[in-house]
Short mmCIF file of C-alpha atoms in Angstrom, two decimals:
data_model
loop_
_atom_site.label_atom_id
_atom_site.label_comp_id
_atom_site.label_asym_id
_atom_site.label_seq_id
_atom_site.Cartn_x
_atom_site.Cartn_y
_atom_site.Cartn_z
CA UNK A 1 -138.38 -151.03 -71.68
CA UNK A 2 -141.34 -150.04 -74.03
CA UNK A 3 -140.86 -146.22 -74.53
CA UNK A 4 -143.20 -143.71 -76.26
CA UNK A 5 -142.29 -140.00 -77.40
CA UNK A 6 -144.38 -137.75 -78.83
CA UNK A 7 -142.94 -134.74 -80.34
CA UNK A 8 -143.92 -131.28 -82.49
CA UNK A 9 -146.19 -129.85 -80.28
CA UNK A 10 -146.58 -126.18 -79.45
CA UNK A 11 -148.84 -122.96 -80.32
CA UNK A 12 -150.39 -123.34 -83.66
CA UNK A 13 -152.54 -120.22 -85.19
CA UNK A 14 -156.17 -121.29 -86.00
CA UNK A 15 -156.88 -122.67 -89.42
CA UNK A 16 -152.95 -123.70 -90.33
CA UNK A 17 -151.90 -127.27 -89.73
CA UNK A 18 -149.84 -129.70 -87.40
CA UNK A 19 -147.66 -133.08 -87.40
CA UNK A 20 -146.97 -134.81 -84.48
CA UNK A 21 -144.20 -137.33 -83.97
CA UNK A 22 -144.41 -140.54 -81.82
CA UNK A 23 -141.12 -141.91 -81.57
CA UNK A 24 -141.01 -145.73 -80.14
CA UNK A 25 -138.05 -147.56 -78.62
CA UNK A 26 -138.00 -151.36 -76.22
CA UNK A 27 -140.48 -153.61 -78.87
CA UNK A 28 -141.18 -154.16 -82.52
CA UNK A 29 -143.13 -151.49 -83.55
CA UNK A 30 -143.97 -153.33 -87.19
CA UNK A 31 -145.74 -155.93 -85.04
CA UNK A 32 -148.46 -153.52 -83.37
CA UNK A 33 -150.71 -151.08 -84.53
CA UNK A 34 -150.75 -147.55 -82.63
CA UNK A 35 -153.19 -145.06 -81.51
CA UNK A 36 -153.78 -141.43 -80.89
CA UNK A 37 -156.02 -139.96 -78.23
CA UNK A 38 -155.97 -136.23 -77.04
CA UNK A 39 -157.09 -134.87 -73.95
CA UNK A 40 -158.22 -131.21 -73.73
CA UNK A 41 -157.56 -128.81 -71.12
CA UNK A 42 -159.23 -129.92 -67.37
CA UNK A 43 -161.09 -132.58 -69.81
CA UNK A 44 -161.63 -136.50 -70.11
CA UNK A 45 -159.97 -138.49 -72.75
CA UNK A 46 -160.78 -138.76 -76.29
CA UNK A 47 -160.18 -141.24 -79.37
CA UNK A 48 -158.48 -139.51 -82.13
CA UNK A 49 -157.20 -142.04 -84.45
CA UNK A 50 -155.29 -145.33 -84.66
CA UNK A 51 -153.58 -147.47 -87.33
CA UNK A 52 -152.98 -150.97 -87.84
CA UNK A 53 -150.37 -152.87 -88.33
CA UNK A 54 -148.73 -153.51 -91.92
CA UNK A 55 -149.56 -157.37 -90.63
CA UNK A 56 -153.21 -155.78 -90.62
CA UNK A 57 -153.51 -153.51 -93.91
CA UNK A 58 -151.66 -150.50 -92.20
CA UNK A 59 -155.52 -149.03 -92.84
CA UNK A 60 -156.18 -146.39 -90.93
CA UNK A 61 -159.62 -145.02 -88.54
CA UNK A 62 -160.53 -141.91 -87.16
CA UNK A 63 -162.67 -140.44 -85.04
CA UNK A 64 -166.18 -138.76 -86.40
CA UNK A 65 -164.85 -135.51 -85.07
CA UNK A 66 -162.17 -135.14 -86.86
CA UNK A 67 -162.12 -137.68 -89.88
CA UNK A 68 -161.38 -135.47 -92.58
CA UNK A 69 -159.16 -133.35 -91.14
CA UNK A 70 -156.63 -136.16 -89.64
CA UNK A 71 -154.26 -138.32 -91.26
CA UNK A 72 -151.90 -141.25 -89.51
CA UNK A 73 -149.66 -142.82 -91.17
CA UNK A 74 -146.29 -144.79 -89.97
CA UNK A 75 -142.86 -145.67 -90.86
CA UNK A 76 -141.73 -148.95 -89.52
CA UNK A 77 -138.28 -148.47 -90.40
CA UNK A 78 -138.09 -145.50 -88.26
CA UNK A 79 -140.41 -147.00 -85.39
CA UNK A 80 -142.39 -143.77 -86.01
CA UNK A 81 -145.81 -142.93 -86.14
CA UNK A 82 -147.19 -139.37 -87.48
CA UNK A 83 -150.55 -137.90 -86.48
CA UNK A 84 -151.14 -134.66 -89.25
CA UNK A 85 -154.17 -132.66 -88.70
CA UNK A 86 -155.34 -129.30 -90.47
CA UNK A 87 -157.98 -126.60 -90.55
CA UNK A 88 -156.92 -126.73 -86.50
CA UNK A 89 -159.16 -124.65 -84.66
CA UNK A 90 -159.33 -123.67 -81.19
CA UNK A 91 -161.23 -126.88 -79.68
CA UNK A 92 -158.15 -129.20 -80.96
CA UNK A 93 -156.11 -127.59 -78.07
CA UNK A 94 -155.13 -130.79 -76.10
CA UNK A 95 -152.67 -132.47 -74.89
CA UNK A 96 -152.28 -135.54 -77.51
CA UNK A 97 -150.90 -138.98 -76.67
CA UNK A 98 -149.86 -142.51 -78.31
CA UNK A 99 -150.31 -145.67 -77.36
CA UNK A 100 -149.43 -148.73 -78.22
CA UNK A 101 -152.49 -151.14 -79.22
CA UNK A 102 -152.53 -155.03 -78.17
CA UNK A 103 -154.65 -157.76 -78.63
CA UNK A 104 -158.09 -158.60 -80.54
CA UNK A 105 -160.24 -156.03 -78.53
CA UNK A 106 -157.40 -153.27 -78.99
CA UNK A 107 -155.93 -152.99 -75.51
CA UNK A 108 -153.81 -149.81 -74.73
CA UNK A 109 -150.80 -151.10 -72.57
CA UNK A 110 -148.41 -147.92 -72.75
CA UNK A 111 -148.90 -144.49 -73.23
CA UNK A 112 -146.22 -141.72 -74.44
CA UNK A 113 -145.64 -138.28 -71.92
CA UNK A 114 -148.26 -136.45 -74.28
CA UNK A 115 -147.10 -133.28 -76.40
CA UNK A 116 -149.15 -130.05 -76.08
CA UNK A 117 -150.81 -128.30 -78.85
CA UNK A 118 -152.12 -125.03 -78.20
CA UNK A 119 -154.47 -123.37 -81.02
CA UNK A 120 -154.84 -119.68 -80.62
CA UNK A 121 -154.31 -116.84 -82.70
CA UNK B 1 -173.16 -143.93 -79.76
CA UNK B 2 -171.76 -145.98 -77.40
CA UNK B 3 -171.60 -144.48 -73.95
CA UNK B 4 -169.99 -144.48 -70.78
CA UNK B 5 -171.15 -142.81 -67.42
CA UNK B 6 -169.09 -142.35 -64.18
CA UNK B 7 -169.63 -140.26 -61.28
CA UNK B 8 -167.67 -137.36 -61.23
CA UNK B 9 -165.68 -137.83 -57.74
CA UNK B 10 -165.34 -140.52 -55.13
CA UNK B 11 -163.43 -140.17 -51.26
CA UNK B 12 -162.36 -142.75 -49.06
CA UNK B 13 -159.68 -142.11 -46.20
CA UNK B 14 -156.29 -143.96 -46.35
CA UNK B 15 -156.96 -148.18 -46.13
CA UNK B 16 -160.45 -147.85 -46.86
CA UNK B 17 -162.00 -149.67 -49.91
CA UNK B 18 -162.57 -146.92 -53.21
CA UNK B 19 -164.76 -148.35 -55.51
CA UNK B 20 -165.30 -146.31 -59.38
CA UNK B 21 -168.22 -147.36 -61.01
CA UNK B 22 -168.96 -147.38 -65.16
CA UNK B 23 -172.55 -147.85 -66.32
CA UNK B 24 -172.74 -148.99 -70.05
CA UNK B 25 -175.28 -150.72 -71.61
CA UNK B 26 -174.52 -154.41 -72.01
CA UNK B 27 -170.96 -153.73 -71.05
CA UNK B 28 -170.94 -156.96 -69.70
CA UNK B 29 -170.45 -158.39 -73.69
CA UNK B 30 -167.68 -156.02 -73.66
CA UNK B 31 -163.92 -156.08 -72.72
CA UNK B 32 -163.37 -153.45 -69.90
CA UNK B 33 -160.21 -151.53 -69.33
CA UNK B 34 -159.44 -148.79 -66.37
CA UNK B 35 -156.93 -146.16 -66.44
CA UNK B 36 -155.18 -144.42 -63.90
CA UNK B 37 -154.04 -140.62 -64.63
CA UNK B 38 -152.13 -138.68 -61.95
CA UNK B 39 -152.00 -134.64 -62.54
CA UNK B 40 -149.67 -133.85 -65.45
CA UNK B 41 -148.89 -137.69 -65.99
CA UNK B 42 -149.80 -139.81 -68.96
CA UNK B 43 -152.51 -142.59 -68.43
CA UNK B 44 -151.35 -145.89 -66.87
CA UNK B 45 -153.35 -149.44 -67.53
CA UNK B 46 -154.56 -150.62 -64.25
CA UNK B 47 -157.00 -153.44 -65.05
CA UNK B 48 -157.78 -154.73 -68.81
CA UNK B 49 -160.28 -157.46 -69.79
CA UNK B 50 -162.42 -156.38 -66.87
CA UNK B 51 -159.97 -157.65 -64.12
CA UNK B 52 -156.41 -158.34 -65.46
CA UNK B 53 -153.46 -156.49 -63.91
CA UNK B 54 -150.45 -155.56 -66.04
CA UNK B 55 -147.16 -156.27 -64.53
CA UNK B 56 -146.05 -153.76 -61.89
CA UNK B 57 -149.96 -153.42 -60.49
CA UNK B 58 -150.54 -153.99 -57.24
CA UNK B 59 -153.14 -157.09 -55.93
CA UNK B 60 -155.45 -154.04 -54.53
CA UNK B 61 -156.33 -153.14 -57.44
CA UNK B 62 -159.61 -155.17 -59.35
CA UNK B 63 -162.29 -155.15 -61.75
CA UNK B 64 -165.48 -156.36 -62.16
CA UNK B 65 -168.61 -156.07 -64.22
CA UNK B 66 -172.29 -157.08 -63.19
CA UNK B 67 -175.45 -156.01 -65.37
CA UNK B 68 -174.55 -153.14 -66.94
CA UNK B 69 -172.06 -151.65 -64.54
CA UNK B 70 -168.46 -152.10 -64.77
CA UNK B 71 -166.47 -151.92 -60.98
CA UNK B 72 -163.12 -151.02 -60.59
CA UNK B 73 -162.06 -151.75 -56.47
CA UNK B 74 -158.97 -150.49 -55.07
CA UNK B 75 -158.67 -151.88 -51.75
CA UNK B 76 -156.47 -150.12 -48.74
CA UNK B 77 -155.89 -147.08 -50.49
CA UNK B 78 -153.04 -145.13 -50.51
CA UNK B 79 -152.27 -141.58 -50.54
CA UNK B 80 -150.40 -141.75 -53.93
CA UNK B 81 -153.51 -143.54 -55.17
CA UNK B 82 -155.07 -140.14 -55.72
CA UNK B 83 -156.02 -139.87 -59.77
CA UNK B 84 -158.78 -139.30 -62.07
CA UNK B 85 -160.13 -143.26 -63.15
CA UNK B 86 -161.35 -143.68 -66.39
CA UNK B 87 -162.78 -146.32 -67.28
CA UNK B 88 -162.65 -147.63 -71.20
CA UNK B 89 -164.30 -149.91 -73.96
CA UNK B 90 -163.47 -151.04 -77.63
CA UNK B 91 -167.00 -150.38 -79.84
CA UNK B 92 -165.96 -151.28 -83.23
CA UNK B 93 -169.63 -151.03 -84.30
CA UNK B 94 -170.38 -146.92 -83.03
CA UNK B 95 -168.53 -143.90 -84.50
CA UNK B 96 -165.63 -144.34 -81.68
CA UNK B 97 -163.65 -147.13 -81.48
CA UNK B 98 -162.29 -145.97 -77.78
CA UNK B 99 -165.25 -144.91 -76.04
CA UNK B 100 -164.12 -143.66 -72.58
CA UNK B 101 -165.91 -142.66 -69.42
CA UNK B 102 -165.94 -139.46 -68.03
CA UNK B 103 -163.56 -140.14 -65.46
CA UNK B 104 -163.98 -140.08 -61.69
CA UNK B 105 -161.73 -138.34 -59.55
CA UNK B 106 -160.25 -140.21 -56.34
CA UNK B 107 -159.71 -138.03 -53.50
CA UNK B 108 -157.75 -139.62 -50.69
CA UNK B 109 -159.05 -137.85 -47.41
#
């Protein structure tokens, strides 16, 4: 069973920073590249970031509002992926999520439960 | 950018037809997906490549795409069928690689 986690959410003061966790388990996670999207309160969904596959370049592309201040990065030993962000301010308060990616026009099959980050002083 | 429009809210009563609509220019060149979130819940793939269903999705639920309007149909709805639809494209050429719709919100009467 293909399983996603994300983990190391919570309240996070404005202008510190934040690293999520998405934790994998039922496939190869080496074989697939992995993306983030977020999903603010009573909102629609949005793109963060995503990163290939080591197969791929393991390169790495974000969204224009937020390049800069994002980094993803993976460990395929671990079947972990990290999403890092600083400078957080109040209009990164989401609910983020990981998916896995498939195929040549980047399908998202499964999704992980979503960890909340709250941004607030 | 690339962009997406949905209407904000459809209602049909239990087995009626709902159909979601996603206007995109030229999304006919594109590959469609359509998601299904339930309150609190993660998204779920319904429909990807414009009308494939992952394992575990029911027959009633298909896509389609004609001009520049993308169609998801779920036919004899269901009570639990009530969830925001969003529907999704890859744009490698804009500043978003995952452009979504706004999402339209199924209300099952």
């Amino acid at each position: 069973e293909v399983v996603l986690v994300e983990s190391g959410g919570g309240a996070v003061q404005p202008g510190r920073s934040l690293r999520l966790s998405c934790s994998v388990s039922g496939f190869t996670f080496g074989d697939y590249a992995l993306s983030w999207f977020r999903q603010a309160p009573g909102k629609g969904l949005e793109w963060v970031g995503f990163i290939r596959s080591k197969v791929y370049g393991g390169t790495t592309e974000y969204a224009a509002s937020v390049k800069g201040r994002v980094t993803i990065s993976r460990d395929d030993s671990e079947s972990i992926a990290y999403l890092e962000m600083n400078s957080l301010k109040s209009e990164d308060t989401a609910v983020y999520y990981c998916g896995r990616v498939v195929g040549n026009d980047y399908v998202v099959d499964y999704w992980g439960q979503g960890a909340l980050v709250t941004i607030s002083s | 950018s690339y962009v997406l429009t949905q209407p904000p809210s459809v209602s049909v009563a239990p087995g009626q037809t709902a159909r979601f609509t996603c206007a995109g220019n030229g999304i006919g060149s594109k590959s469609v997906q359509w998601y299904q979130q339930k309150p609190g819940q993660a998204p779920v793939l319904v429909i990807f490549h414009e009308n494939d269903r992952p394992s575990g999705i029911p027959e009633r639920f298909s896509g389609s795409t004609s001009g520049n309007t993308a169609t998801l149909t779920i036919s004899r709805v269901e009570a639990g069928d009530e969830a925001d639809y969003y529907c999704q494209v890859w744009d490698s050429r804009g500043d978003n690689f995952w452009v979504f719709g706004g999402g339209t919100k199924l209300t099952v009467l």
